[in-house]
Coordinates of C-alpha atoms and ligand atoms in Angstrom, one line a residue:
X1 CA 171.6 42.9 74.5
X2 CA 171.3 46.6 75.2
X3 CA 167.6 47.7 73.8
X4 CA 166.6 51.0 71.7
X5 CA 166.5 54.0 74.7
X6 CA 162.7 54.2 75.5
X7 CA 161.7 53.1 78.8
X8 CA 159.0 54.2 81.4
X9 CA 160.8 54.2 84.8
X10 CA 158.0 52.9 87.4
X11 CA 158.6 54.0 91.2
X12 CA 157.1 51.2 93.3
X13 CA 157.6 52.6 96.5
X14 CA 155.6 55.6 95.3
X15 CA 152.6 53.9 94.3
X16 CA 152.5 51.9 97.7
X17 CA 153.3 55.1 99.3
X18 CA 149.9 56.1 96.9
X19 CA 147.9 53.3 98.3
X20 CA 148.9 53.6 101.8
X21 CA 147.5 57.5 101.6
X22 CA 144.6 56.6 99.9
X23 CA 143.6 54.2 102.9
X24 CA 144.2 57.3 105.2
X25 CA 142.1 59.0 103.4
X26 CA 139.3 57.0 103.5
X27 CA 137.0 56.4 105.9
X28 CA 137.7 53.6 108.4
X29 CA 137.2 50.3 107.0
X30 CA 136.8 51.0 103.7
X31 CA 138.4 48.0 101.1
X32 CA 140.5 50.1 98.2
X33 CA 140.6 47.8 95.4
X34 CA 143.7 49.1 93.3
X35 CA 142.2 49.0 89.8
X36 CA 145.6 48.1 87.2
X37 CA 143.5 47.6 84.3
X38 CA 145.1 48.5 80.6
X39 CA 148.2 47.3 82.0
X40 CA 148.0 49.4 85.0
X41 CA 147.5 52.5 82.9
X42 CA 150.1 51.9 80.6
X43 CA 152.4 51.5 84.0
X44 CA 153.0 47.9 83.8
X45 CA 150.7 45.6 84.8
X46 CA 152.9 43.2 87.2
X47 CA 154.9 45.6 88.4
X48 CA 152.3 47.9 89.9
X49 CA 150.2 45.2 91.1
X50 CA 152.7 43.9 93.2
X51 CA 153.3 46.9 94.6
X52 CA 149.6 47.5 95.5
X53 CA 149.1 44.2 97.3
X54 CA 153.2 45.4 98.9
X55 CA 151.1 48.6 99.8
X56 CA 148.5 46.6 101.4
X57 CA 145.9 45.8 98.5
X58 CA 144.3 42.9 99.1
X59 CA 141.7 43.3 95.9
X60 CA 143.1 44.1 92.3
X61 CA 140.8 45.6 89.1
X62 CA 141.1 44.5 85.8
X63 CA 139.1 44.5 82.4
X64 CA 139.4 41.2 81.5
X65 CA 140.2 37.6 81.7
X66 CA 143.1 38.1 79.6
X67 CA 144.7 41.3 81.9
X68 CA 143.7 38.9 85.2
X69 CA 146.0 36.4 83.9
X70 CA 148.8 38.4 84.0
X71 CA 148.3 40.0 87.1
X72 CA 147.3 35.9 88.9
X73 CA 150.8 34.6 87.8
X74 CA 152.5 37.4 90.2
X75 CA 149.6 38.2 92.8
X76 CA 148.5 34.5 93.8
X77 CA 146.5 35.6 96.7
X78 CA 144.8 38.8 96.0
X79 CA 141.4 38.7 94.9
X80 CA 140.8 40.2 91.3
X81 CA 138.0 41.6 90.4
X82 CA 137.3 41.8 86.6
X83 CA 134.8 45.2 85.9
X84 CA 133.5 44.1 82.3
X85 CA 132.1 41.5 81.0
X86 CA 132.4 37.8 80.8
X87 CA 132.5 36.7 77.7
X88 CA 130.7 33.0 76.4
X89 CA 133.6 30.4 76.7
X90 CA 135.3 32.8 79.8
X91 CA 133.4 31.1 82.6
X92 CA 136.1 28.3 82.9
X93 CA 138.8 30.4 82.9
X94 CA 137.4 32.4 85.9
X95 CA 136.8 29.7 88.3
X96 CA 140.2 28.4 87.4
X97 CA 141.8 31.9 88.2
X98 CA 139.9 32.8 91.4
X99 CA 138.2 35.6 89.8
X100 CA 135.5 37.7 90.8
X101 CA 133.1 38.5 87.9
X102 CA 131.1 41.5 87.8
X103 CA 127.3 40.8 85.7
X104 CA 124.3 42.4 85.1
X105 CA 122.7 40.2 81.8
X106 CA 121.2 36.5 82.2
X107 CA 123.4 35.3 80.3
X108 CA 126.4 36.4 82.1
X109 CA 125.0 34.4 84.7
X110 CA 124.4 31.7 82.8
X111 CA 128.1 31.4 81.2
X112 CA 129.4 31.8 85.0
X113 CA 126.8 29.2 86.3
X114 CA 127.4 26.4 84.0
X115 CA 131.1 27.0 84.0
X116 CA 131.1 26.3 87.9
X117 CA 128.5 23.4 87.6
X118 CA 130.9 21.7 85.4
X119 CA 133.5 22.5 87.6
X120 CA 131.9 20.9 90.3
X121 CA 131.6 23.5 92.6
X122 CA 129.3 23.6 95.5
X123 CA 126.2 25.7 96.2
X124 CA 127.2 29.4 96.9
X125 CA 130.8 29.2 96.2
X126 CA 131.4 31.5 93.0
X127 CA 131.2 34.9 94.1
X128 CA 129.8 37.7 91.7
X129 CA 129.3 41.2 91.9
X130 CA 126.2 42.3 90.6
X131 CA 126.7 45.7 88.9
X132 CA 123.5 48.2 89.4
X133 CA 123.0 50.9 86.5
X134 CA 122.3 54.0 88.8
X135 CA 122.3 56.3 86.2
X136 CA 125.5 56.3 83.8
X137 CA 123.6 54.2 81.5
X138 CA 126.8 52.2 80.6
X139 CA 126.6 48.5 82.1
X140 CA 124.4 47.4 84.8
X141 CA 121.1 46.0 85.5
X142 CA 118.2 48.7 86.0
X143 CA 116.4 48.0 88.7
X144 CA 113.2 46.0 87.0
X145 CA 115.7 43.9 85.5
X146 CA 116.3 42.8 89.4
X147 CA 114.4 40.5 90.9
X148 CA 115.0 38.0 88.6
X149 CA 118.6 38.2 88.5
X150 CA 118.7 38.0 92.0
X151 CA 116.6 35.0 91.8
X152 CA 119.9 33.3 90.0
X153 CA 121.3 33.2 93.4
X154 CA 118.8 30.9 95.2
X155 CA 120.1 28.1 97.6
X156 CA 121.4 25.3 95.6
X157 CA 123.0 27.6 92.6
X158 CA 126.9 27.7 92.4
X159 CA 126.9 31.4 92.4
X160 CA 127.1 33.8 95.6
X161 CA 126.0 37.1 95.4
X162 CA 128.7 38.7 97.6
X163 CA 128.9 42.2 96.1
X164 CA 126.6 44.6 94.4
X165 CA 128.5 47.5 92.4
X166 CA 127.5 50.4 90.5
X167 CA 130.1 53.2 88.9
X168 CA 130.0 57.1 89.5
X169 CA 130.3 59.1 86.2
X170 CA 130.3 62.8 87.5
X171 CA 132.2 62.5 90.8
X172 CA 134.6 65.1 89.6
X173 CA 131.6 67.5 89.5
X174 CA 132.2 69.9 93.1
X175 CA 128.6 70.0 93.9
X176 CA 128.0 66.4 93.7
X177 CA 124.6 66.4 92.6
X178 CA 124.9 63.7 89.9
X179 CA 126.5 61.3 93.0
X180 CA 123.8 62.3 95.1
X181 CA 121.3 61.3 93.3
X182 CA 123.1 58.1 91.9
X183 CA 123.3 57.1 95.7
X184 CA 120.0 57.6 96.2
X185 CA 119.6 55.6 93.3
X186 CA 121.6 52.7 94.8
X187 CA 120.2 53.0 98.0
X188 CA 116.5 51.9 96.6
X189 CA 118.4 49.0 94.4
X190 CA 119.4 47.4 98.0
X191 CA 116.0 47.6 99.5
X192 CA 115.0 45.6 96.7
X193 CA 118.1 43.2 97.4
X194 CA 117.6 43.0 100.9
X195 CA 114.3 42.2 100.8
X196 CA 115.2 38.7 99.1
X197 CA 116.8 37.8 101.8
X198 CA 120.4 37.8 100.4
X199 CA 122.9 39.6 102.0
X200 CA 125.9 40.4 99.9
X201 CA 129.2 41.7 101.6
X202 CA 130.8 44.3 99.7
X203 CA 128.9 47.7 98.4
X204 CA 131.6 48.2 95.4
X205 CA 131.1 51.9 94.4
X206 CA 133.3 54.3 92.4
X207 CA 136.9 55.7 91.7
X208 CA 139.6 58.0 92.5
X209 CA 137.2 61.0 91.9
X210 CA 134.6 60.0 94.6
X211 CA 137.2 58.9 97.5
X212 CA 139.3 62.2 96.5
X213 CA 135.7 64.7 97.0
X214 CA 135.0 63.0 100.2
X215 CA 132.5 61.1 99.3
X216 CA 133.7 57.9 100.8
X217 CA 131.3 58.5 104.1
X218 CA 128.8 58.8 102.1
X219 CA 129.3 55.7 100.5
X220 CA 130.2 53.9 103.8
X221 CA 127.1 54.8 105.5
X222 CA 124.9 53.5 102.5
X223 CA 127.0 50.8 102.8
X224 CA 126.5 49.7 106.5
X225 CA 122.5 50.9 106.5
X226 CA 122.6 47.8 104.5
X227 CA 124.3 45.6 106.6
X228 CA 127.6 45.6 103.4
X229 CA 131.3 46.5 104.0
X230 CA 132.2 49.5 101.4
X231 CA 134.7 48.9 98.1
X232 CA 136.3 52.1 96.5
X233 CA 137.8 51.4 93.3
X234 CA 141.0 54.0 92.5
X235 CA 142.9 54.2 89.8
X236 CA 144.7 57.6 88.5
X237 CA 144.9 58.5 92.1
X238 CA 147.3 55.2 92.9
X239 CA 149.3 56.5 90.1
X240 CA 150.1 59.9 91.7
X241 CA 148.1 61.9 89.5
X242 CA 145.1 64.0 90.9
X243 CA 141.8 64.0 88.9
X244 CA 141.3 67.9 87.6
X245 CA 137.7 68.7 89.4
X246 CA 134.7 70.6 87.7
X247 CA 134.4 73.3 89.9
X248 CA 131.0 74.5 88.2
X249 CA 129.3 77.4 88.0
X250 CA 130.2 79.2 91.4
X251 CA 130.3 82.6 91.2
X252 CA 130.5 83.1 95.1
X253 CA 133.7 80.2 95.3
X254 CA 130.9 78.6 97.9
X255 CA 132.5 75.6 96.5
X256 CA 135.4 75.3 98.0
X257 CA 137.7 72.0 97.5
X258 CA 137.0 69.4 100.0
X259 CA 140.4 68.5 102.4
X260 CA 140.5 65.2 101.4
X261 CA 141.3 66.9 97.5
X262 CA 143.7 69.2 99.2
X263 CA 145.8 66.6 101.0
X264 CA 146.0 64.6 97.9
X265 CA 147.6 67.2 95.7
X266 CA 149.8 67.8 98.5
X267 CA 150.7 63.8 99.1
X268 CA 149.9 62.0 96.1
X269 CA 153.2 61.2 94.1
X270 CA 154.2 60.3 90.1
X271 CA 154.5 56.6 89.7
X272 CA 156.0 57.3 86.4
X273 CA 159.0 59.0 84.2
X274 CA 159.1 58.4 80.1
X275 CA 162.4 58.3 79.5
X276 CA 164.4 58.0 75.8
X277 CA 168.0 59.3 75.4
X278 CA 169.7 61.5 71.8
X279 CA 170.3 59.0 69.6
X280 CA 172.2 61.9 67.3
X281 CA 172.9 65.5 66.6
X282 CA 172.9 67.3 63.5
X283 CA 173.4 71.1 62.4
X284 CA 171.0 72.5 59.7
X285 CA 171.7 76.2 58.3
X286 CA 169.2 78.8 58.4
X287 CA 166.3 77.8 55.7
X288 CA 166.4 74.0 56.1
X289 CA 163.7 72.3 56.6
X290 CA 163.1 69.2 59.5
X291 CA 160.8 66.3 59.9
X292 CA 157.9 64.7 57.7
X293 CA 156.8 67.8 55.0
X294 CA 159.1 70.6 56.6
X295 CA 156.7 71.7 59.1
X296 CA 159.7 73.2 60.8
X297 CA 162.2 75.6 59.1
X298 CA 165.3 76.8 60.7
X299 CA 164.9 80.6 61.1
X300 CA 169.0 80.9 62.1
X301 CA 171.8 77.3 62.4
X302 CA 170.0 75.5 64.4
X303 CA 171.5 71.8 66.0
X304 CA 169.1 69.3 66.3
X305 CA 169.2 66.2 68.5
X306 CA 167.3 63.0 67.1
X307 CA 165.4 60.8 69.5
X308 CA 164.6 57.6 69.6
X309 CA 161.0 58.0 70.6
X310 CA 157.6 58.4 67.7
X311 CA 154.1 58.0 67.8
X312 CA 154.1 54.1 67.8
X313 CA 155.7 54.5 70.8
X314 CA 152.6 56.9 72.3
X315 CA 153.8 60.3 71.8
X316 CA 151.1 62.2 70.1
X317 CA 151.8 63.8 66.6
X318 CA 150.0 66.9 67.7
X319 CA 152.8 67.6 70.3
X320 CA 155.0 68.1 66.9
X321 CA 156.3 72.1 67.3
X322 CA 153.7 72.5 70.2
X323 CA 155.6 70.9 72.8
X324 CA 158.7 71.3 74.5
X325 CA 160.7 67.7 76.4
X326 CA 163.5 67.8 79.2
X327 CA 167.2 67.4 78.5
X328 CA 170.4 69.0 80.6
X329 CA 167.8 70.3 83.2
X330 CA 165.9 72.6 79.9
X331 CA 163.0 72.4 77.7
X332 CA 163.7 72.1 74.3
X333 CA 161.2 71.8 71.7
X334 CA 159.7 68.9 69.5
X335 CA 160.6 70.5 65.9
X336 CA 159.0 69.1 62.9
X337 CA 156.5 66.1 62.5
X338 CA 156.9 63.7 65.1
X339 CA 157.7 60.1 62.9
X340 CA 156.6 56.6 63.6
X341 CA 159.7 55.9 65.2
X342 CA 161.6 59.1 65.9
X343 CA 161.7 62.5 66.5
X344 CA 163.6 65.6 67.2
X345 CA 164.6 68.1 69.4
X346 CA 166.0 71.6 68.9
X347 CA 168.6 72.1 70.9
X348 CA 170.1 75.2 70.0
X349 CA 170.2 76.8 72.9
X350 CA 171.4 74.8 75.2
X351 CA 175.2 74.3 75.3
X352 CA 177.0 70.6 75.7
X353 CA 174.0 68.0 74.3
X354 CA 175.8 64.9 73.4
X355 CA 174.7 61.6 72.0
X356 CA 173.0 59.8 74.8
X357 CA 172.0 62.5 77.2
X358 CA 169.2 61.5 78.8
X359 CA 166.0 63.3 77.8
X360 CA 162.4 63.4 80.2
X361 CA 158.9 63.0 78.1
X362 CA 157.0 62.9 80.6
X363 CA 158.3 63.2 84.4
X364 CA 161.0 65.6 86.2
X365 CA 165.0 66.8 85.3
X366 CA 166.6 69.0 87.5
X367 CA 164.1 71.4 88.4
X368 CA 161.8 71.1 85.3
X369 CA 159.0 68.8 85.2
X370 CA 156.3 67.2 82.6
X371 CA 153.2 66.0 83.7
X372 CA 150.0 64.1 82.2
X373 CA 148.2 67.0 82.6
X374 CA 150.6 68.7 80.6
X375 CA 150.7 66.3 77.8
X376 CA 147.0 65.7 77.7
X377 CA 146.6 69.9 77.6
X378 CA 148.2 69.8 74.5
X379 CA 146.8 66.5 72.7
X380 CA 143.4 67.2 74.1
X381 CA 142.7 64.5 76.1
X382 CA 143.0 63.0 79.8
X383 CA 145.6 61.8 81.7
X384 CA 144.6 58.7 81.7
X385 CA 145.1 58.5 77.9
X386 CA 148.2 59.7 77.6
X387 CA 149.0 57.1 80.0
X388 CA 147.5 54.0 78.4
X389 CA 148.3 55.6 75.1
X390 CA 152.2 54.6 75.5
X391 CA 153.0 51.6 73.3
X392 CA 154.1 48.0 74.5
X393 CA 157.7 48.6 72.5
X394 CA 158.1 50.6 75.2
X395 CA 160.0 48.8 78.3
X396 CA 158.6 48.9 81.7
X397 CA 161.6 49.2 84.3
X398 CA 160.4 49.0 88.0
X399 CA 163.0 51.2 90.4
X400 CA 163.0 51.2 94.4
X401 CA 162.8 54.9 94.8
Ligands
PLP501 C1 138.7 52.7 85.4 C2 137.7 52.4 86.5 C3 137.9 52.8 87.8 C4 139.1 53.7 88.2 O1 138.9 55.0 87.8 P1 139.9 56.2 88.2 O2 139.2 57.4 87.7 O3 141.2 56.0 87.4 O4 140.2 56.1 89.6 C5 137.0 52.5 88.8 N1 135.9 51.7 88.4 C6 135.6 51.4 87.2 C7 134.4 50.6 86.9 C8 136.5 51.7 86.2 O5 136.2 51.3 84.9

């Protein structure tokens, strides 16, 4: 059966092409683990995690048991890492999956280590991350809470310490002071990890943000004065999208962007196109009114085209009147309240629309384009939510190029 015209068009070889760049861009040796959490940012979880581990991924990032499931039943060797929580009753389900569990709480611990004794599994064979709160105050252990999680992984216990992680929460901030000092930060946390004797293998440290500023040395040399292998973990960046950067306050423009920033504006591509198509068209005389309390009154005959494409779907009521979409190469504007279900465009000006003419929300036509940044301008938000914001009636279609 033909479905209703709204689809997100996904461009694999894009998003390897992403990954691929991203490892360039890093420093030598450095694991990217390609975070597809919240269905790959609203890009389709199984389709962009294939193409990750195509690109080369050999780790994957997810939120949750439930996401990892997903993302197992296509990517049977990768190793996925899951960056919450496990929840009581979850343990089982992680050893059965291969998963690698981030925790900072005991009793994170003890879900993971009962689950693998009654799994059978021998001494120092379920790997864990241990995630260090260096300053974001979100989730990880601060550092008096440390030695005794650290004794959970004496010889004899089920669980391996094989990664200690933290997350960066102002990496987009030019002067990187906040990193700086979260590193620092870190830094101390592995003296105290290394002086137990344990010697985890990964150092598992921040997102697009940090590898984008250059600070991937920086975390690679904390990394290997410890004896660990560095882990970077991008996301928006895989996408194609480049994080906006806080330049500061610089009156001098001392700050200037690092290269690695510029060469990702330059390289980095879209993974993604919203796509819906005119479902109708209609002509209104001067006066009428269009849409959900007649926000929108024709000022001359106007001719309306209907889409097939509302707010259930992810497209933000605010972009109502405020915000223009893509069809025959032209932007035409939103008019009226944007429904559940539909919305429409005013097409006046532009000559020949017709019933299922193709029409961009978010992407390129001709030599107009629409990005996230454009969208999230508008709604007031991120990219990254007006990604994850678009709906699951909307299908995911992956295409070669
Ligand atoms: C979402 C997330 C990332 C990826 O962030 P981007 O800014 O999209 O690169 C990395 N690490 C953690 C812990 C996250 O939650």
């Amino acid at each position: 059966m033909e479905q209703r015209p709204c689809w997100v068009e996904i461009r694999t070889r894009s998003l390897e092409d992403n990954y691929r760049f991203l490892t360039r861009l890093a420093p030598r040796d450095t694991e990217l683990l390609a975070v597809v959490k919240a269905n790959a940012y609203g890009h389709g979880a199984t389709i962009c995690a294939q193409a990750a581990v195509r690109g080369g991924a050999r780790w994957l990032g997810v939120t949750c048991v439930e996401e990892a499931l997903e993302v197992r039943a296509v990517c049977p060797e990768a190793h996925i890492f899951l960056m919450s929580a496990t929840y009581p009753g979850q343990g089982e389900e992680v050893i059965r999956q291969r998963l690698t569990p981030v925790a900072w709480e005991q009793w994170q611990l003890d879900e993971l280590e009962s689950a693998a004794r009654a799994a059978g599994l021998l001494p120092g064979t379920l790997p864990v991350h241990l995630e260090i709160n260096t300053g974001m105050n979100r989730q990880g252990a601060d550092e008096e809470d440390l030695p005794a999680l650290l004794e959970r992984f004496s010889p004899g216990s089920p669980l391996k310490l094989e990664g200690i992680a933290t997350h960066l929460y102002a990496a987009d901030e030019a002067d990187g002071e906040v990193t700086s000092k979260q590193l620092r930060r870190l830094d101390h946390a592995m003296e105290i990890v290394n002086a137990t004797g344990l010697l985890p293998e990964w150092l598992n440290v921040g997102a697009s943000a940090a590898l984008l500023a250059g600070k991937g040395q920086n975390i690679v040399n904390l990394a290997n004065r410890h004896g660990l292998k560095a882990m970077i973990r991008p996301g928006l960046a895989l996408y194609g999208v480049t994080p906006a950067f806080d330049p500061g306050f610089d009156p001098d423009h001392s700050l200037l962007e690092p290269d690695t920033l510029m060469d990702a504006r330059q390289e980095l591509k879209p993974v993604l196109s919203w796509k819906t198509r005119v479902a109708s068209l209609h002509s209104i005389p001067a006066g009428a009114a269009v849409g959900y309390n007649g926000t929108f009154v024709a000022t001359e005959p106007m001719r309306l085209a209907l889409l097939a494409v509302g707010y259930a779907d992810g497209l933000d009521r605010m972009l109502g009147n405020h915000f223009c979409l893509l069809v025959r190469g032209q932007r035409a504007l939103l008019a009226g309240r944007i429904s559940m279900d539909q919305a429409m465009l005013d097409v006046t000006d532009i000559p020949g629309v017709e019933a299922g003419d193709e029409v961009v929300i978010l992407g390129d036509q001709g030599d107009q384009s629409i990005s996230a940044f454009d969208h999230a301008d508008v709604t007031q938000t991120i990219p990254w939510e007006v990604f994850t914001r678009i709906g699951p009636r909307v299908r995911r279609v992956a295409v070669a190029e």
